[in-house]
Tab-separated table of C-alpha atoms in Angstrom:
chain	number	residue	atom	x	y	z
A	1	MET	CA	-80.766	27.728	3.221
A	2	LYS	CA	-77.877	30.090	3.106
A	3	ARG	CA	-76.728	31.126	-0.338
A	4	HIS	CA	-72.998	30.421	0.190
A	5	ILE	CA	-73.659	26.667	0.760
A	6	ALA	CA	-76.201	26.255	-2.009
A	7	PRO	CA	-73.639	24.897	-4.611
A	8	PHE	CA	-72.371	22.447	-2.010
A	9	ILE	CA	-75.901	21.163	-1.255
A	10	ALA	CA	-76.821	20.953	-4.915
A	11	LEU	CA	-73.739	18.888	-5.732
A	12	LEU	CA	-74.286	16.452	-2.856
A	13	LEU	CA	-77.962	16.164	-3.519
A	14	ALA	CA	-77.120	15.344	-7.136
A	15	ALA	CA	-74.540	12.705	-5.964
A	16	PHE	CA	-77.160	11.345	-3.562
A	17	LEU	CA	-79.805	10.978	-6.329
A	18	LEU	CA	-77.424	9.595	-8.837
A	19	PHE	CA	-75.603	7.028	-6.733
A	20	GLY	CA	-77.997	6.408	-3.802
A	21	PRO	CA	-77.236	6.849	-0.147
A	22	ILE	CA	-73.478	6.980	-0.367
A	23	ILE	CA	-73.123	9.109	2.851
A	24	THR	CA	-73.919	7.074	5.888
A	25	TYR	CA	-73.009	9.359	8.790
A	26	ARG	CA	-75.582	10.384	11.369
A	27	PRO	CA	-76.383	14.102	11.749
A	28	LEU	CA	-74.327	15.974	14.342
A	29	MET	CA	-77.433	17.271	15.990
A	30	ALA	CA	-80.755	15.717	16.901
A	31	GLU	CA	-82.769	14.381	13.901
A	32	ASP	CA	-85.732	16.682	14.703
A	33	SER	CA	-83.536	19.645	13.834
A	34	ALA	CA	-83.060	18.407	10.257
A	35	SER	CA	-85.240	19.876	7.416
A	36	PRO	CA	-87.882	17.329	6.389
A	37	GLU	CA	-86.986	18.018	2.734
A	38	ILE	CA	-83.310	17.089	3.136
A	39	PRO	CA	-82.060	13.550	3.772
A	40	PRO	CA	-80.313	13.313	7.177
A	41	GLU	CA	-76.989	12.450	5.573
A	42	ILE	CA	-77.073	15.681	3.564
A	43	ASN	CA	-78.184	17.661	6.549
A	44	PHE	CA	-75.168	16.327	8.406
A	45	LEU	CA	-72.847	17.726	5.787
A	46	ILE	CA	-74.688	21.100	5.742
A	47	GLN	CA	-74.159	21.329	9.539
A	48	LEU	CA	-70.534	20.308	9.233
A	49	ASP	CA	-70.030	23.008	6.555
A	50	GLU	CA	-71.408	25.609	8.960
A	51	PHE	CA	-69.345	24.312	11.816
A	52	LEU	CA	-66.062	24.539	9.837
A	53	LYS	CA	-66.784	27.994	8.569
A	54	ASN	CA	-67.779	29.319	11.996
A	55	ASN	CA	-64.904	27.791	13.958
A	56	TYR	CA	-61.764	27.348	11.693
A	57	VAL	CA	-59.200	29.939	12.497
A	58	ASN	CA	-58.590	30.924	8.867
A	59	GLU	CA	-61.032	31.993	6.020
A	60	ILE	CA	-62.483	29.011	4.094
A	61	LYS	CA	-63.468	29.062	0.439
A	62	ASP	CA	-66.614	27.298	-0.548
A	63	LEU	CA	-64.906	25.664	-3.642
A	64	ASP	CA	-62.084	24.280	-1.498
A	65	LEU	CA	-64.646	22.616	0.824
A	66	ILE	CA	-66.625	21.162	-2.086
A	67	ARG	CA	-63.514	19.882	-3.885
A	68	GLY	CA	-62.375	18.314	-0.558
A	69	ALA	CA	-65.711	16.616	-0.028
A	70	VAL	CA	-65.711	15.131	-3.610
A	71	LYS	CA	-62.086	14.053	-3.251
A	72	GLY	CA	-62.884	12.369	0.067
A	73	MET	CA	-65.858	10.552	-1.299
A	74	VAL	CA	-63.876	9.151	-4.226
A	75	GLU	CA	-60.873	8.185	-2.069
A	76	SER	CA	-63.226	6.494	0.489
A	77	LEU	CA	-63.917	3.818	-2.218
A	78	GLY	CA	-60.409	2.401	-1.757
A	79	ASP	CA	-60.120	1.777	-5.490
A	80	PRO	CA	-56.713	2.634	-7.047
A	81	TYR	CA	-58.389	3.322	-10.340
A	82	SER	CA	-61.116	5.709	-9.187
A	83	GLU	CA	-59.657	9.230	-8.753
A	84	TYR	CA	-60.604	12.839	-8.292
A	85	PHE	CA	-58.947	15.478	-10.386
A	86	SER	CA	-58.584	19.250	-9.877
A	87	PRO	CA	-59.764	21.321	-12.903
A	88	LYS	CA	-56.178	21.551	-14.220
A	89	ASP	CA	-55.450	17.869	-13.653
A	90	PHE	CA	-58.755	16.879	-15.240
A	91	LYS	CA	-57.791	18.886	-18.344
A	92	ASN	CA	-54.329	17.201	-18.489
A	93	PHE	CA	-55.912	13.763	-17.952
A	94	ASN	CA	-58.375	14.226	-20.794
A	95	GLU	CA	-55.590	15.443	-23.096
A	96	SER	CA	-53.396	12.383	-22.269
A	97	THR	CA	-56.247	9.873	-22.782
A	98	SER	CA	-57.559	11.570	-26.023
A	99	GLY	CA	-54.083	12.018	-27.496
A	100	ASN	CA	-55.019	15.593	-28.667
A	101	PHE	CA	-53.869	18.827	-27.186
A	102	GLY	CA	-53.009	22.431	-27.990
A	103	GLY	CA	-49.362	22.801	-28.730
A	104	ILE	CA	-46.645	23.239	-31.438
A	105	GLY	CA	-45.699	19.614	-32.256
A	106	VAL	CA	-42.244	18.832	-30.739
A	107	VAL	CA	-40.921	15.946	-28.740
A	108	ILE	CA	-38.444	17.177	-26.138
A	109	THR	CA	-35.945	15.647	-23.743
A	110	SER	CA	-33.321	16.780	-21.275
A	111	LYS	CA	-29.791	16.682	-22.686
A	112	ASP	CA	-26.534	18.263	-21.572
A	113	LYS	CA	-28.445	20.603	-19.097
A	114	TYR	CA	-30.823	21.813	-21.806
A	115	VAL	CA	-34.368	20.930	-22.826
A	116	THR	CA	-33.626	19.699	-26.352
A	117	ILE	CA	-35.861	18.966	-29.232
A	118	VAL	CA	-35.693	15.307	-30.146
A	119	SER	CA	-38.036	15.425	-33.135
A	120	VAL	CA	-40.430	17.761	-34.850
A	121	LEU	CA	-43.761	16.279	-35.952
A	122	ALA	CA	-44.585	16.523	-39.667
A	123	GLY	CA	-47.196	19.116	-40.651
A	124	THR	CA	-47.227	20.831	-37.209
A	125	PRO	CA	-46.724	24.528	-36.392
A	126	ALA	CA	-43.186	23.712	-35.142
A	127	GLU	CA	-42.168	22.290	-38.528
A	128	LYS	CA	-43.698	25.198	-40.411
A	129	ALA	CA	-41.868	27.665	-38.190
A	130	GLY	CA	-38.621	26.008	-38.846
A	131	LEU	CA	-37.737	24.331	-35.570
A	132	LYS	CA	-35.269	21.431	-35.943
A	133	ALA	CA	-34.204	18.335	-33.988
A	134	GLY	CA	-31.287	19.296	-31.787
A	135	ASP	CA	-32.442	22.810	-31.105
A	136	ARG	CA	-32.036	23.659	-27.441
A	137	ILE	CA	-35.039	25.567	-25.949
A	138	VAL	CA	-33.730	28.436	-23.814
A	139	GLU	CA	-36.681	30.753	-23.628
A	140	VAL	CA	-40.494	30.579	-23.739
A	141	ASP	CA	-42.504	33.744	-23.955
A	142	GLY	CA	-39.535	35.704	-22.720
A	143	LYS	CA	-38.990	33.527	-19.698
A	144	ASP	CA	-35.518	31.887	-19.217
A	145	VAL	CA	-36.245	28.127	-18.945
A	146	SER	CA	-32.702	26.964	-18.151
A	147	GLY	CA	-32.851	24.698	-15.142
A	148	LEU	CA	-36.527	23.804	-15.697
A	149	SER	CA	-37.642	20.179	-16.260
A	150	THR	CA	-39.079	18.893	-19.528
A	151	ALA	CA	-42.495	18.754	-17.901
A	152	GLU	CA	-42.304	22.402	-16.858
A	153	VAL	CA	-41.197	23.536	-20.263
A	154	SER	CA	-43.867	21.380	-21.946
A	155	THR	CA	-46.529	23.104	-19.805
A	156	LEU	CA	-45.335	26.528	-20.833
A	157	ILE	CA	-45.382	25.551	-24.584
A	158	LYS	CA	-48.858	23.998	-24.500
A	159	GLY	CA	-51.923	26.201	-24.827
A	160	GLU	CA	-55.183	26.829	-26.550
A	161	GLN	CA	-55.492	26.413	-30.301
A	162	GLY	CA	-54.938	29.676	-32.144
A	163	THR	CA	-52.921	31.354	-29.395
A	164	LYS	CA	-49.227	32.291	-29.930
A	165	VAL	CA	-46.088	31.245	-28.120
A	166	SER	CA	-42.595	32.689	-28.482
A	167	ILE	CA	-39.841	30.088	-28.545
A	168	GLY	CA	-36.167	30.971	-28.163
A	169	VAL	CA	-33.750	28.328	-29.206
A	170	ALA	CA	-29.994	27.885	-29.346
A	171	ARG	CA	-28.855	26.126	-32.569
A	172	ASP	CA	-25.436	24.798	-33.486
A	173	GLY	CA	-23.792	27.076	-35.961
A	174	GLU	CA	-25.844	30.113	-34.864
A	175	LYS	CA	-24.106	32.866	-32.773
A	176	GLN	CA	-27.344	34.312	-31.400
A	177	MET	CA	-30.616	32.846	-30.022
A	178	LEU	CA	-33.227	32.349	-32.593
A	179	LYS	CA	-36.697	33.626	-31.657
A	180	LEU	CA	-39.706	32.130	-33.361
A	181	ASP	CA	-43.359	33.205	-32.867
A	182	ILE	CA	-45.538	30.141	-33.400
A	183	THR	CA	-49.291	29.838	-33.434
A	184	ARG	CA	-50.497	26.728	-31.443
A	185	ASP	CA	-52.706	24.129	-33.122
A	186	ILE	CA	-54.307	20.806	-32.112
A	187	ILE	CA	-51.549	18.257	-32.030
A	188	LYS	CA	-52.576	14.624	-32.518
A	189	VAL	CA	-50.326	12.150	-30.717
A	190	ASN	CA	-49.678	9.061	-32.902
A	191	PRO	CA	-49.234	6.103	-30.552
A	192	ILE	CA	-48.217	3.830	-33.476
A	193	GLU	CA	-44.728	2.890	-34.477
A	194	TYR	CA	-44.110	0.429	-37.303
A	195	ARG	CA	-41.532	-0.736	-39.849
A	196	ILE	CA	-41.010	-3.671	-42.197
A	197	LEU	CA	-38.356	-6.053	-41.183
A	198	ASP	CA	-36.766	-8.832	-43.279
A	199	GLN	CA	-38.489	-11.751	-44.914
A	200	GLY	CA	-42.074	-10.452	-44.955
A	201	VAL	CA	-42.146	-9.562	-41.215
A	202	GLY	CA	-43.724	-6.321	-39.916
A	203	TYR	CA	-43.108	-4.772	-36.514
A	204	LEU	CA	-46.092	-2.806	-35.047
A	205	LYS	CA	-45.932	-1.088	-31.678
A	206	ILE	CA	-48.942	0.382	-29.863
A	207	SER	CA	-47.766	2.663	-26.938
A	208	GLU	CA	-51.356	3.512	-25.796
A	209	PHE	CA	-54.939	3.399	-26.952
A	210	ASN	CA	-55.976	7.044	-27.613
A	211	GLU	CA	-58.409	8.590	-30.090
A	212	ASN	CA	-55.851	8.338	-32.919
A	213	THR	CA	-54.901	4.690	-32.432
A	214	THR	CA	-57.244	2.963	-34.954
A	215	GLU	CA	-56.678	5.441	-37.838
A	216	ASN	CA	-52.978	4.956	-37.511
A	217	ILE	CA	-53.135	1.222	-37.236
A	218	ASP	CA	-55.131	1.243	-40.577
A	219	LYS	CA	-52.352	3.193	-42.236
A	220	ALA	CA	-49.772	0.798	-40.877
A	221	LEU	CA	-51.612	-2.249	-42.075
A	222	ALA	CA	-52.160	-0.736	-45.493
A	223	ASP	CA	-48.450	-0.114	-45.844
A	224	PHE	CA	-47.725	-3.683	-44.612
A	225	LYS	CA	-49.960	-5.072	-47.465
A	226	LYS	CA	-48.220	-2.934	-50.018
A	227	GLY	CA	-44.800	-4.049	-48.718
A	228	GLY	CA	-45.582	-7.716	-48.955
A	229	VAL	CA	-45.761	-8.258	-45.162
A	230	GLN	CA	-47.171	-11.734	-44.238
A	231	GLY	CA	-46.657	-11.742	-40.437
A	232	ILE	CA	-46.663	-9.075	-37.787
A	233	VAL	CA	-44.995	-8.760	-34.402
A	234	LEU	CA	-47.514	-6.702	-32.435
A	235	ASP	CA	-45.710	-5.040	-29.484
A	236	LEU	CA	-47.947	-4.240	-26.479
A	237	ARG	CA	-45.157	-4.139	-23.872
A	238	ASN	CA	-45.477	-1.255	-21.394
A	239	ASN	CA	-48.788	-0.213	-22.965
A	240	PRO	CA	-50.788	1.104	-19.924
A	241	GLY	CA	-54.088	0.914	-21.789
A	242	GLY	CA	-56.465	3.797	-22.675
A	243	LEU	CA	-59.829	3.962	-24.401
A	244	LEU	CA	-61.979	0.851	-24.467
A	245	ASP	CA	-63.589	1.619	-27.826
A	246	GLN	CA	-60.201	1.904	-29.426
A	247	ALA	CA	-58.948	-1.386	-28.059
A	248	ILE	CA	-62.073	-3.038	-29.439
A	249	GLU	CA	-61.689	-1.488	-32.855
A	250	VAL	CA	-58.002	-2.602	-33.007
A	251	ALA	CA	-59.059	-6.107	-31.976
A	252	ARG	CA	-61.486	-6.246	-34.941
A	253	ARG	CA	-58.452	-5.788	-37.267
A	254	PHE	CA	-56.931	-9.081	-35.919
A	255	VAL	CA	-59.666	-11.192	-34.242
A	256	PRO	CA	-62.164	-13.063	-36.495
A	257	GLU	CA	-65.872	-13.027	-36.013
A	258	GLY	CA	-66.890	-13.677	-32.467
A	259	PRO	CA	-66.456	-12.215	-28.957
A	260	ILE	CA	-63.667	-9.817	-28.106
A	261	VAL	CA	-64.450	-8.883	-24.479
A	262	HIS	CA	-67.342	-9.133	-21.998
A	263	VAL	CA	-68.040	-6.134	-19.829
A	264	VAL	CA	-69.809	-6.902	-16.573
A	265	SER	CA	-71.784	-4.123	-14.799
A	266	LYS	CA	-72.340	-3.752	-11.045
A	267	GLU	CA	-75.696	-5.532	-11.382
A	268	GLY	CA	-74.105	-8.407	-13.253
A	269	LYS	CA	-75.424	-7.458	-16.616
A	270	VAL	CA	-73.090	-8.648	-19.291
A	271	GLN	CA	-72.375	-6.605	-22.517
A	272	THR	CA	-70.362	-8.504	-25.124
A	273	PHE	CA	-68.344	-6.620	-27.708
A	274	SER	CA	-67.674	-8.782	-30.802
A	275	SER	CA	-65.856	-8.791	-34.076
A	276	ASP	CA	-67.577	-9.245	-37.393
A	277	SER	CA	-64.326	-9.469	-39.353
A	278	LYS	CA	-62.913	-12.195	-41.570
A	279	PRO	CA	-59.701	-13.861	-40.339
A	280	SER	CA	-56.753	-11.516	-40.601
A	281	PRO	CA	-54.435	-12.022	-43.627
A	282	PHE	CA	-51.431	-11.679	-41.345
A	283	LYS	CA	-49.870	-14.300	-39.098
A	284	LEU	CA	-49.559	-12.658	-35.629
A	285	VAL	CA	-47.229	-12.809	-32.603
A	286	VAL	CA	-47.895	-10.443	-29.656
A	287	LEU	CA	-45.263	-9.177	-27.206
A	288	VAL	CA	-46.507	-8.497	-23.648
A	289	ASN	CA	-44.966	-7.798	-20.189
A	290	GLY	CA	-45.853	-6.622	-16.729
A	291	GLY	CA	-46.462	-3.132	-18.133
A	292	SER	CA	-49.193	-4.337	-20.526
A	293	ALA	CA	-52.422	-3.316	-18.761
A	294	SER	CA	-56.142	-2.638	-19.161
A	295	ALA	CA	-57.003	-2.043	-22.827
A	296	ALA	CA	-53.790	-3.720	-23.829
A	297	GLU	CA	-54.936	-6.801	-21.953
A	298	ILE	CA	-58.320	-6.618	-23.687
A	299	LEU	CA	-56.638	-6.883	-27.008
A	300	SER	CA	-54.048	-9.482	-25.928
A	301	GLY	CA	-56.645	-11.547	-24.110
A	302	ALA	CA	-58.936	-11.577	-27.161
A	303	ILE	CA	-56.043	-12.635	-29.445
A	304	LYS	CA	-55.041	-15.421	-27.080
A	305	ASP	CA	-58.550	-16.742	-26.358
A	306	ARG	CA	-59.693	-16.657	-29.889
A	307	GLY	CA	-56.497	-18.228	-31.321
A	308	ALA	CA	-55.698	-15.254	-33.516
A	309	GLY	CA	-51.997	-15.231	-32.468
A	310	LEU	CA	-49.381	-16.297	-29.931
A	311	LEU	CA	-48.489	-14.267	-26.897
A	312	ILE	CA	-44.734	-14.012	-26.072
A	313	GLY	CA	-42.984	-12.367	-23.153
A	314	GLU	CA	-44.010	-12.009	-19.499
A	315	LYS	CA	-47.310	-12.091	-17.504
A	316	THR	CA	-49.401	-8.924	-17.985
A	317	PHE	CA	-50.310	-6.423	-15.259
A	318	GLY	CA	-53.824	-7.621	-14.386
A	319	LYS	CA	-56.175	-4.727	-14.570
A	320	ALA	CA	-59.609	-5.820	-15.721
A	321	THR	CA	-61.806	-2.891	-14.747
A	322	VAL	CA	-63.430	-0.194	-16.797
A	323	GLN	CA	-63.509	3.478	-15.810
A	324	ARG	CA	-65.778	6.362	-16.829
A	325	THR	CA	-65.115	10.062	-16.388
A	326	LEU	CA	-67.517	12.692	-14.980
A	327	ASN	CA	-66.835	16.362	-15.676
A	328	LEU	CA	-67.670	18.557	-12.629
A	329	GLY	CA	-66.953	21.864	-14.313
A	330	ILE	CA	-65.176	24.235	-12.004
A	331	LEU	CA	-64.887	21.432	-9.427
A	332	GLY	CA	-62.749	19.365	-11.790
A	333	GLY	CA	-63.731	15.786	-12.511
A	334	ILE	CA	-63.618	12.233	-11.411
A	335	LYS	CA	-62.677	8.906	-12.925
A	336	LEU	CA	-64.798	6.123	-11.566
A	337	THR	CA	-64.651	2.336	-11.901
A	338	VAL	CA	-68.111	1.358	-13.281
A	339	ALA	CA	-67.565	-2.212	-14.600
A	340	ARG	CA	-65.357	-5.230	-14.880
A	341	TYR	CA	-64.403	-7.249	-17.931
A	342	THR	CA	-63.561	-10.822	-18.767
A	343	THR	CA	-61.853	-12.293	-21.790
A	344	PRO	CA	-63.746	-14.018	-24.509
A	345	ASN	CA	-63.490	-17.372	-22.606
A	346	GLY	CA	-64.943	-15.630	-19.502
A	347	THR	CA	-61.698	-15.501	-17.638
A	348	ASP	CA	-61.366	-12.769	-14.960
A	349	ILE	CA	-57.753	-11.568	-15.181
A	350	ASN	CA	-58.023	-8.806	-12.578
A	351	LYS	CA	-54.916	-8.868	-10.313
A	352	THR	CA	-53.716	-12.097	-12.031
A	353	GLY	CA	-52.877	-11.004	-15.526
A	354	ILE	CA	-52.523	-13.031	-18.682
A	355	THR	CA	-49.815	-15.684	-18.963
A	356	PRO	CA	-48.201	-15.668	-22.430
A	357	ASP	CA	-48.125	-18.807	-24.552
A	358	ILE	CA	-44.299	-18.498	-24.599
A	359	GLU	CA	-42.613	-17.017	-21.594
A	360	VAL	CA	-39.402	-15.056	-22.279
A	361	LYS	CA	-37.919	-12.855	-19.569
A	362	SER	CA	-36.316	-9.565	-20.433
A	363	ASP	CA	-32.583	-9.608	-19.719
A	364	THR	CA	-32.695	-5.906	-18.910
A	365	ALA	CA	-35.156	-6.725	-16.104
A	366	ASP	CA	-32.565	-9.168	-14.643
A	367	LEU	CA	-29.870	-6.482	-14.862
A	368	LEU	CA	-31.983	-4.048	-12.849
A	369	LYS	CA	-33.414	-6.623	-10.441
A	370	ASP	CA	-31.232	-5.980	-7.367
A	371	ILE	CA	-30.043	-2.445	-8.158
A	372	ILE	CA	-30.011	0.006	-5.265
A	373	PRO	CA	-32.382	3.000	-5.613
A	374	LEU	CA	-30.671	6.379	-5.736
A	375	LYS	CA	-32.009	9.470	-4.003
A	376	GLY	CA	-29.467	11.633	-5.811
A	377	ASP	CA	-29.195	14.216	-3.037
A	378	LYS	CA	-25.645	13.511	-1.784
A	379	ILE	CA	-22.326	14.723	-3.229
A	380	LEU	CA	-19.988	11.784	-3.188
A	381	LYS	CA	-16.255	11.587	-3.718
A	382	TYR	CA	-13.183	9.453	-3.158
A	383	GLY	CA	-13.250	7.792	0.264
A	384	ASN	CA	-16.982	7.795	0.758
A	385	ILE	CA	-18.749	4.577	1.721
A	386	GLY	CA	-22.393	3.572	1.676
A	387	LEU	CA	-25.414	2.381	-0.245
A	388	GLU	CA	-25.441	5.441	-2.522
A	389	VAL	CA	-21.949	4.544	-3.622
A	390	LEU	CA	-22.975	0.929	-4.220
A	391	GLY	CA	-25.958	2.102	-6.334
A	392	ILE	CA	-23.674	4.308	-8.430
A	393	GLN	CA	-21.183	1.413	-8.868
A	394	GLN	CA	-23.879	-1.024	-9.882
A	395	ARG	CA	-25.066	1.337	-12.661
A	396	LEU	CA	-21.489	1.964	-13.861
A	397	ALA	CA	-20.932	-1.829	-13.922
A	398	ILE	CA	-23.970	-2.403	-15.998
A	399	MET	CA	-22.464	-0.216	-18.682
A	400	ASN	CA	-19.027	-1.897	-18.239
A	401	LEU	CA	-17.455	1.391	-17.107
A	402	LEU	CA	-16.524	0.057	-13.669
A	403	LYS	CA	-13.754	-2.512	-13.880
A	404	ALA	CA	-14.383	-3.992	-10.436
A	405	GLN	CA	-17.043	-5.638	-8.335
A	406	PRO	CA	-19.402	-3.054	-6.669
A	407	ASN	CA	-18.659	-2.949	-2.994
A	408	GLY	CA	-19.967	0.419	-1.701
A	409	VAL	CA	-16.497	1.974	-1.337
A	410	PHE	CA	-15.619	4.958	-3.458
A	411	GLY	CA	-12.094	3.953	-4.451
A	412	PRO	CA	-9.715	4.747	-7.307
A	413	ARG	CA	-11.547	2.459	-9.841
A	414	THR	CA	-14.920	4.088	-9.013
A	415	ARG	CA	-13.329	7.530	-9.468
A	416	THR	CA	-11.919	6.515	-12.838
A	417	ALA	CA	-15.367	5.240	-13.909
A	418	VAL	CA	-17.062	8.440	-12.762
A	419	LYS	CA	-14.543	10.493	-14.790
A	420	THR	CA	-15.063	8.377	-17.812
A	421	LEU	CA	-18.846	8.967	-17.721
A	422	GLN	CA	-18.354	12.693	-17.072
A	423	LYS	CA	-16.127	13.032	-20.096
A	424	LYS	CA	-18.543	10.971	-22.264
A	425	LYS	CA	-21.500	13.256	-21.245
A	426	GLY	CA	-19.664	16.496	-21.662
A	427	LEU	CA	-19.421	17.344	-17.975
A	428	ALA	CA	-16.565	18.714	-15.927
A	429	VAL	CA	-14.231	15.785	-15.358
A	430	THR	CA	-13.875	15.967	-11.556
A	431	GLY	CA	-14.433	12.431	-10.387
A	432	ILE	CA	-16.958	13.817	-7.941
A	433	VAL	CA	-20.635	12.748	-7.954
A	434	ASP	CA	-23.017	15.728	-8.010
A	435	ALA	CA	-26.502	16.553	-9.179
A	436	ALA	CA	-25.346	16.796	-12.844
A	437	PHE	CA	-23.688	13.394	-12.630
A	438	TYR	CA	-26.782	11.774	-11.177
A	439	LYS	CA	-28.828	13.081	-14.088
A	440	ALA	CA	-26.161	12.006	-16.621
A	441	LEU	CA	-25.953	8.511	-15.048
A	442	ASP	CA	-29.746	8.063	-15.390
A	443	GLU	CA	-29.629	9.038	-19.008
A	444	ALA	CA	-26.614	6.836	-19.714
A	445	VAL	CA	-28.228	3.753	-18.195
A	446	TYR	CA	-31.417	4.357	-20.119
A	447	GLU	CA	-29.545	4.758	-23.399
A	448	TYR	CA	-27.441	1.684	-22.725
A	449	LEU	CA	-30.367	-0.555	-21.920
A	450	HIS	CA	-32.150	0.531	-25.105
A	451	THR	CA	-29.253	-0.272	-27.350
A	452	ARG	CA	-29.008	-3.916	-26.159
A	453	GLU	CA	-30.466	-6.680	-28.224
A	454	ASP	CA	-34.161	-7.139	-27.359
A	455	VAL	CA	-34.306	-10.913	-26.570
A	456	GLN	CA	-38.124	-10.925	-26.479
A	457	LEU	CA	-38.354	-9.319	-29.924
A	458	ARG	CA	-35.780	-11.694	-31.273
A	459	LYS	CA	-37.823	-14.669	-29.992
A	460	ALA	CA	-41.001	-13.251	-31.487
A	461	ILE	CA	-39.423	-12.753	-34.834
A	462	ASP	CA	-38.062	-16.309	-34.854
A	463	VAL	CA	-41.448	-17.779	-33.856
A	464	LEU	CA	-43.206	-15.777	-36.523
A	465	LYS	CA	-40.736	-16.800	-39.249
A	466	GLN	CA	-41.372	-20.454	-38.270
A	467	LYS	CA	-45.101	-19.932	-38.563
A	468	LEU	CA	-44.644	-18.312	-42.012
A	469	LYS	CA	-42.319	-21.116	-43.148
A	470	SER	CA	-44.873	-23.742	-42.020
A	471	VAL	CA	-47.560	-22.013	-44.178
A	472	GLU	CA	-45.182	-22.092	-47.212
A	473	ASN	CA	-44.326	-25.744	-46.738
A	474	ALA	CA	-48.089	-26.603	-46.319
A	475	ALA	CA	-48.795	-24.710	-49.608
């Protein structure tokens, strides 16, 4: 066996032994030419490897072939939740699911053509170094980052714990750029947001289930008890899921003794995860929508089936599968669907989702329902006609900046509305739609929608107050 294909064969043999005969092609050549020690399917791939290297016009790297083979095997499953990752992507994926990464501890966004710090996390290297909300990042390790996206700047700032990064910022009131040398540390992303509302009601939002979810839930519940909270609005809207064990642990804080979820293996073996807790001292209402998926559906399904609270909002996404990761070292890694799950009542919600007890549609969803997608690659001005103009008009109308019915014609009222937004966002007031305007328009629509009254949250609070009032009257 030639040395340059040994890693390739070893990997595929390991896959063959672990997962069975997953490769079903016949050998390219006669079966009697195959080595008796190697299964014909593996021999086929060895021969194909040789064929490609001997005949392809350019040089081929072994690792590229192996990664391509692994990627192809995973994609052949036709499962949207099973995925191959390159080494870099696998590292990023693990960081996102764990909630821990090497960095400095800032939340950034794009604002007025700059990557701007929105907040500085307490106790992080960024806070200790003196970075402040509102600082505009203009340089990272001596590199000018103007024009780069937030994702690109974030990648430059992140790095291994203990390494240093130089950040240059522009700060209001300072005439010169401030340069700060910061030593990176492990940053723990807190996916929990909570606050105490009026009349004994607490609001608790879980944005994802990472390694830090349960510990921060416990802090929130402790503060709720101290603050006299009697009922909680648990917001799982747009929570894409995350770690199974964290969802189960959070469920144990709200669901009384009994089943939380049933995990069903390929062979049909059922593993039930249960709660051994006493009934929660809090009355509970849970907000869900079409963005509530996977681990978020495990929690909401357990709460609904076990009668631990009421679900309010819109039908959930419908992802009832469990994935496991496999680290392949220099090859990267894979995420593979290994099981399905059902709710405590045995309901399979895959592709169907969970219907809430009380359905309340988001008014923002209605506003965006028929809006025209924007490519954002055309410069538009007075006199232009088309779908791009209509899409811009629709967005301006949502914010009440366009005082006319959108019709796809760039007329005087549209020009006035464009100028109004340009002035509001600190852009040159030209009345012409360019790249800067498209970006400002997206930001403005996002800001506008998030300042509107949340009708789903309002309904949840009203229902929860009624539940608390009923308890008081019964007492």
